[in-house]
């Protein structure tokens, strides 16, 4: 045998053995314990929310311009996929706003300036000139929202009237005249707005500019007075939201202490993965420690709310994970559902009422493709959450691999509970058993062939009638985490030629069988006919 043939043979054997081991899947067991004695949080019916931003086509990051015509000012509102994608939720909450909202003027009767679009201008704050919302476009947007059943939150310009010094501090009171004119126009036209949010990322040190908490509180009190006056006689008035910025415990504490009656929702933003240019973004998404790190923010904010005396609740007002427009083939690919669904589960477990994804469309982190409007994998993740995860959040723990993330809610619109299982393991299938903790002594009720009795029904039980489970398994096409195509129970999800969103059908299993969670996959499991006190 020649030396060359020998080397080729050895290389072939090495490649075969290593490639075989890389795809070989191990199997291990685990148990998810669901403590259904009482809910640990409660979310809105329209907990899933998405944003539409102001960025023009020449907004570029890291040498890439990823926004196209996806802004509030130029988005094609007649695209059938866009219309159907929103309608599929029945009521998708949409937050209108973003970085440039604090540079937007509204073409109302009080405004005497020309209504001109944003122009890229590096010397200006945030890199763009002032922009304008024509009332004709506001009319088109509201017709679209009414047509699709969207629930709308609008972000107002909070920098109008202020002076910004060289250090980025914005001083002076908010000039509300233009915002008030827009609100009156909106009411006179009969447009429904769920909430008015003041400002974007001006809390703490701010992004581009910052406003002190006492001044911001004064402005919110003023906004609340405007809402009460304009909507006088309305049985349901819009919410007042703020500050739409990054969490700073000192700033938020002072702000909330001074707005005990005028603020209904405190909003914060989540970009905990760093810049979209990070080459290690996928590694971060698949790292349980990185995913868990954001729990500190959720917990701290809830503690402040609890001790501040405010009646305000917490929302995530904007969350793109990786800032500066995300990263192509990561934040718009299958792998991002691991981060996104974990965020939804974690936020809900800390009593966050709504979670707004940046974006519905636009940048590299849209639920829909910026150019084609075709749903990215996270769209289907969001839609499954919306349809399956009910209002009440149940305490959940997983025993087994540290790379399994587990969350549980009372089921939506049906009797039972819904589990969300996220397997971050590359080559390990996990067979998951489910138990419900029934009392303080941690006695558990396993879901295997347990018949209902009067004594167990009051704690947590599964009815002997129709003991079934619906499962929804999400996997990447060809196992490629950077794929923008997703399989549900082995079938690829695609819109049809008319732009119709495909059905999301489950597979049925007996509750006596474990839930099989494949490597790098996500499973929603709806356990029917189980009663726990948290859901009664």
PDB file of C-alpha atoms in Angstrom, residues 299-423:
ATOM      1  CA  UNK A 299     -36.737  40.407  39.902  1.00  0.00           C
ATOM      2  CA  UNK A 300     -35.342  43.838  40.832  1.00  0.00           C
ATOM      3  CA  UNK A 301     -38.055  45.668  38.939  1.00  0.00           C
ATOM      4  CA  UNK A 302     -40.792  43.625  40.610  1.00  0.00           C
ATOM      5  CA  UNK A 303     -39.253  44.343  44.011  1.00  0.00           C
ATOM      6  CA  UNK A 304     -39.268  48.093  43.293  1.00  0.00           C
ATOM      7  CA  UNK A 305     -42.891  47.949  42.130  1.00  0.00           C
ATOM      8  CA  UNK A 306     -43.889  46.045  45.258  1.00  0.00           C
ATOM      9  CA  UNK A 307     -42.305  48.565  47.620  1.00  0.00           C
ATOM     10  CA  UNK A 308     -43.011  51.807  45.750  1.00  0.00           C
ATOM     11  CA  UNK A 309     -46.735  52.068  46.406  1.00  0.00           C
ATOM     12  CA  UNK A 310     -47.470  52.415  42.701  1.00  0.00           C
ATOM     13  CA  UNK A 311     -50.259  50.528  40.993  1.00  0.00           C
ATOM     14  CA  UNK A 312     -48.217  50.297  37.778  1.00  0.00           C
ATOM     15  CA  UNK A 313     -47.422  46.925  36.241  1.00  0.00           C
ATOM     16  CA  UNK A 314     -44.318  45.877  34.297  1.00  0.00           C
ATOM     17  CA  UNK A 315     -44.007  45.410  30.549  1.00  0.00           C
ATOM     18  CA  UNK A 316     -41.020  44.699  28.370  1.00  0.00           C
ATOM     19  CA  UNK A 317     -41.607  47.520  25.908  1.00  0.00           C
ATOM     20  CA  UNK A 318     -38.902  46.526  23.436  1.00  0.00           C
ATOM     21  CA  UNK A 319     -36.632  43.484  23.202  1.00  0.00           C
ATOM     22  CA  UNK A 320     -34.385  42.626  20.280  1.00  0.00           C
ATOM     23  CA  UNK A 321     -31.802  40.701  22.270  1.00  0.00           C
ATOM     24  CA  UNK A 322     -28.827  41.974  20.249  1.00  0.00           C
ATOM     25  CA  UNK A 323     -28.679  45.729  19.734  1.00  0.00           C
ATOM     26  CA  UNK A 324     -27.971  47.685  16.544  1.00  0.00           C
ATOM     27  CA  UNK A 325     -30.458  45.720  14.430  1.00  0.00           C
ATOM     28  CA  UNK A 326     -29.442  42.197  15.465  1.00  0.00           C
ATOM     29  CA  UNK A 327     -27.497  39.787  13.270  1.00  0.00           C
ATOM     30  CA  UNK A 328     -28.590  38.217  10.003  1.00  0.00           C
ATOM     31  CA  UNK A 329     -29.060  34.424  10.150  1.00  0.00           C
ATOM     32  CA  UNK A 330     -29.006  34.516  13.936  1.00  0.00           C
ATOM     33  CA  UNK A 331     -31.655  36.871  15.335  1.00  0.00           C
ATOM     34  CA  UNK A 332     -33.928  36.111  12.380  1.00  0.00           C
ATOM     35  CA  UNK A 333     -33.170  32.371  12.331  1.00  0.00           C
ATOM     36  CA  UNK A 334     -34.348  29.286  14.228  1.00  0.00           C
ATOM     37  CA  UNK A 335     -31.669  29.558  16.916  1.00  0.00           C
ATOM     38  CA  UNK A 336     -33.166  32.799  18.207  1.00  0.00           C
ATOM     39  CA  UNK A 337     -36.342  31.029  19.329  1.00  0.00           C
ATOM     40  CA  UNK A 338     -34.292  29.555  22.171  1.00  0.00           C
ATOM     41  CA  UNK A 339     -33.607  33.063  23.490  1.00  0.00           C
ATOM     42  CA  UNK A 340     -37.019  34.489  22.601  1.00  0.00           C
ATOM     43  CA  UNK A 341     -39.217  31.801  24.131  1.00  0.00           C
ATOM     44  CA  UNK A 342     -37.002  31.615  27.201  1.00  0.00           C
ATOM     45  CA  UNK A 343     -37.441  35.371  27.587  1.00  0.00           C
ATOM     46  CA  UNK A 344     -41.220  35.055  27.311  1.00  0.00           C
ATOM     47  CA  UNK A 345     -41.259  32.303  29.925  1.00  0.00           C
ATOM     48  CA  UNK A 346     -38.914  34.114  32.296  1.00  0.00           C
ATOM     49  CA  UNK A 347     -40.639  37.493  31.984  1.00  0.00           C
ATOM     50  CA  UNK A 348     -44.053  35.922  32.620  1.00  0.00           C
ATOM     51  CA  UNK A 349     -42.758  34.120  35.718  1.00  0.00           C
ATOM     52  CA  UNK A 350     -41.864  37.545  37.154  1.00  0.00           C
ATOM     53  CA  UNK A 351     -45.393  38.855  36.583  1.00  0.00           C
ATOM     54  CA  UNK A 352     -44.516  40.864  33.474  1.00  0.00           C
ATOM     55  CA  UNK A 353     -47.840  41.555  31.748  1.00  0.00           C
ATOM     56  CA  UNK A 354     -46.727  42.163  28.144  1.00  0.00           C
ATOM     57  CA  UNK A 355     -43.568  41.455  26.141  1.00  0.00           C
ATOM     58  CA  UNK A 356     -42.911  43.493  22.973  1.00  0.00           C
ATOM     59  CA  UNK A 357     -40.535  41.941  20.456  1.00  0.00           C
ATOM     60  CA  UNK A 358     -38.317  44.216  18.410  1.00  0.00           C
ATOM     61  CA  UNK A 359     -39.589  43.956  15.686  1.00  0.00           C
ATOM     62  CA  UNK A 360     -42.702  42.778  13.896  1.00  0.00           C
ATOM     63  CA  UNK A 361     -40.782  43.632  10.735  1.00  0.00           C
ATOM     64  CA  UNK A 362     -37.527  45.490  10.136  1.00  0.00           C
ATOM     65  CA  UNK A 363     -33.853  45.039  10.944  1.00  0.00           C
ATOM     66  CA  UNK A 364     -32.383  41.578  11.375  1.00  0.00           C
ATOM     67  CA  UNK A 365     -34.643  40.619  14.283  1.00  0.00           C
ATOM     68  CA  UNK A 366     -38.128  40.846  12.773  1.00  0.00           C
ATOM     69  CA  UNK A 367     -40.791  38.206  13.261  1.00  0.00           C
ATOM     70  CA  UNK A 368     -41.341  38.698   9.526  1.00  0.00           C
ATOM     71  CA  UNK A 369     -38.704  38.905   6.806  1.00  0.00           C
ATOM     72  CA  UNK A 370     -38.000  42.576   6.112  1.00  0.00           C
ATOM     73  CA  UNK A 371     -38.126  42.207   2.327  1.00  0.00           C
ATOM     74  CA  UNK A 372     -40.559  39.360   1.635  1.00  0.00           C
ATOM     75  CA  UNK A 373     -42.805  39.560   4.738  1.00  0.00           C
ATOM     76  CA  UNK A 374     -42.516  35.758   5.034  1.00  0.00           C
ATOM     77  CA  UNK A 375     -42.573  34.673   8.700  1.00  0.00           C
ATOM     78  CA  UNK A 376     -39.253  33.898  10.352  1.00  0.00           C
ATOM     79  CA  UNK A 377     -39.153  30.999  12.868  1.00  0.00           C
ATOM     80  CA  UNK A 378     -39.827  33.291  15.839  1.00  0.00           C
ATOM     81  CA  UNK A 379     -43.166  34.287  14.329  1.00  0.00           C
ATOM     82  CA  UNK A 380     -44.427  30.731  14.741  1.00  0.00           C
ATOM     83  CA  UNK A 381     -42.908  30.530  18.230  1.00  0.00           C
ATOM     84  CA  UNK A 382     -44.808  33.688  19.164  1.00  0.00           C
ATOM     85  CA  UNK A 383     -48.063  32.441  17.632  1.00  0.00           C
ATOM     86  CA  UNK A 384     -47.884  29.111  19.469  1.00  0.00           C
ATOM     87  CA  UNK A 385     -47.226  30.910  22.751  1.00  0.00           C
ATOM     88  CA  UNK A 386     -50.175  33.231  22.130  1.00  0.00           C
ATOM     89  CA  UNK A 387     -52.544  30.352  21.395  1.00  0.00           C
ATOM     90  CA  UNK A 388     -51.410  27.919  24.090  1.00  0.00           C
ATOM     91  CA  UNK A 389     -50.089  29.781  27.141  1.00  0.00           C
ATOM     92  CA  UNK A 390     -52.889  31.105  29.345  1.00  0.00           C
ATOM     93  CA  UNK A 391     -52.967  33.993  31.789  1.00  0.00           C
ATOM     94  CA  UNK A 392     -51.887  32.211  34.977  1.00  0.00           C
ATOM     95  CA  UNK A 393     -48.203  31.337  35.344  1.00  0.00           C
ATOM     96  CA  UNK A 394     -47.275  28.209  37.307  1.00  0.00           C
ATOM     97  CA  UNK A 395     -44.053  27.620  39.236  1.00  0.00           C
ATOM     98  CA  UNK A 396     -41.959  25.016  37.414  1.00  0.00           C
ATOM     99  CA  UNK A 397     -38.675  23.213  38.125  1.00  0.00           C
ATOM    100  CA  UNK A 398     -36.748  20.745  36.007  1.00  0.00           C
ATOM    101  CA  UNK A 399     -34.678  17.882  37.393  1.00  0.00           C
ATOM    102  CA  UNK A 400     -32.114  16.531  34.955  1.00  0.00           C
ATOM    103  CA  UNK A 401     -29.831  18.265  32.484  1.00  0.00           C
ATOM    104  CA  UNK A 402     -29.017  21.909  33.161  1.00  0.00           C
ATOM    105  CA  UNK A 403     -29.620  22.625  29.484  1.00  0.00           C
ATOM    106  CA  UNK A 404     -33.367  22.073  29.649  1.00  0.00           C
ATOM    107  CA  UNK A 405     -35.470  25.186  30.222  1.00  0.00           C
ATOM    108  CA  UNK A 406     -39.016  24.582  31.469  1.00  0.00           C
ATOM    109  CA  UNK A 407     -42.032  26.844  31.960  1.00  0.00           C
ATOM    110  CA  UNK A 408     -45.725  26.191  32.582  1.00  0.00           C
ATOM    111  CA  UNK A 409     -48.997  28.115  32.346  1.00  0.00           C
ATOM    112  CA  UNK A 410     -52.630  27.262  32.705  1.00  0.00           C
ATOM    113  CA  UNK A 411     -53.808  26.438  29.216  1.00  0.00           C
ATOM    114  CA  UNK A 412     -55.497  29.066  27.120  1.00  0.00           C
ATOM    115  CA  UNK A 413     -59.210  28.551  26.417  1.00  0.00           C
ATOM    116  CA  UNK A 414     -59.193  24.925  27.530  1.00  0.00           C
ATOM    117  CA  UNK A 415     -58.937  22.894  30.695  1.00  0.00           C
ATOM    118  CA  UNK A 416     -55.370  21.834  31.452  1.00  0.00           C
ATOM    119  CA  UNK A 417     -51.833  23.138  31.632  1.00  0.00           C
ATOM    120  CA  UNK A 418     -49.324  23.948  28.900  1.00  0.00           C
ATOM    121  CA  UNK A 419     -45.622  23.205  29.266  1.00  0.00           C
ATOM    122  CA  UNK A 420     -42.835  24.895  27.324  1.00  0.00           C
ATOM    123  CA  UNK A 421     -39.668  22.783  27.127  1.00  0.00           C
ATOM    124  CA  UNK A 422     -36.494  24.159  25.502  1.00  0.00           C
ATOM    125  CA  UNK A 423     -33.636  21.695  24.910  1.00  0.00           C
TER     126      UNK A 423
END
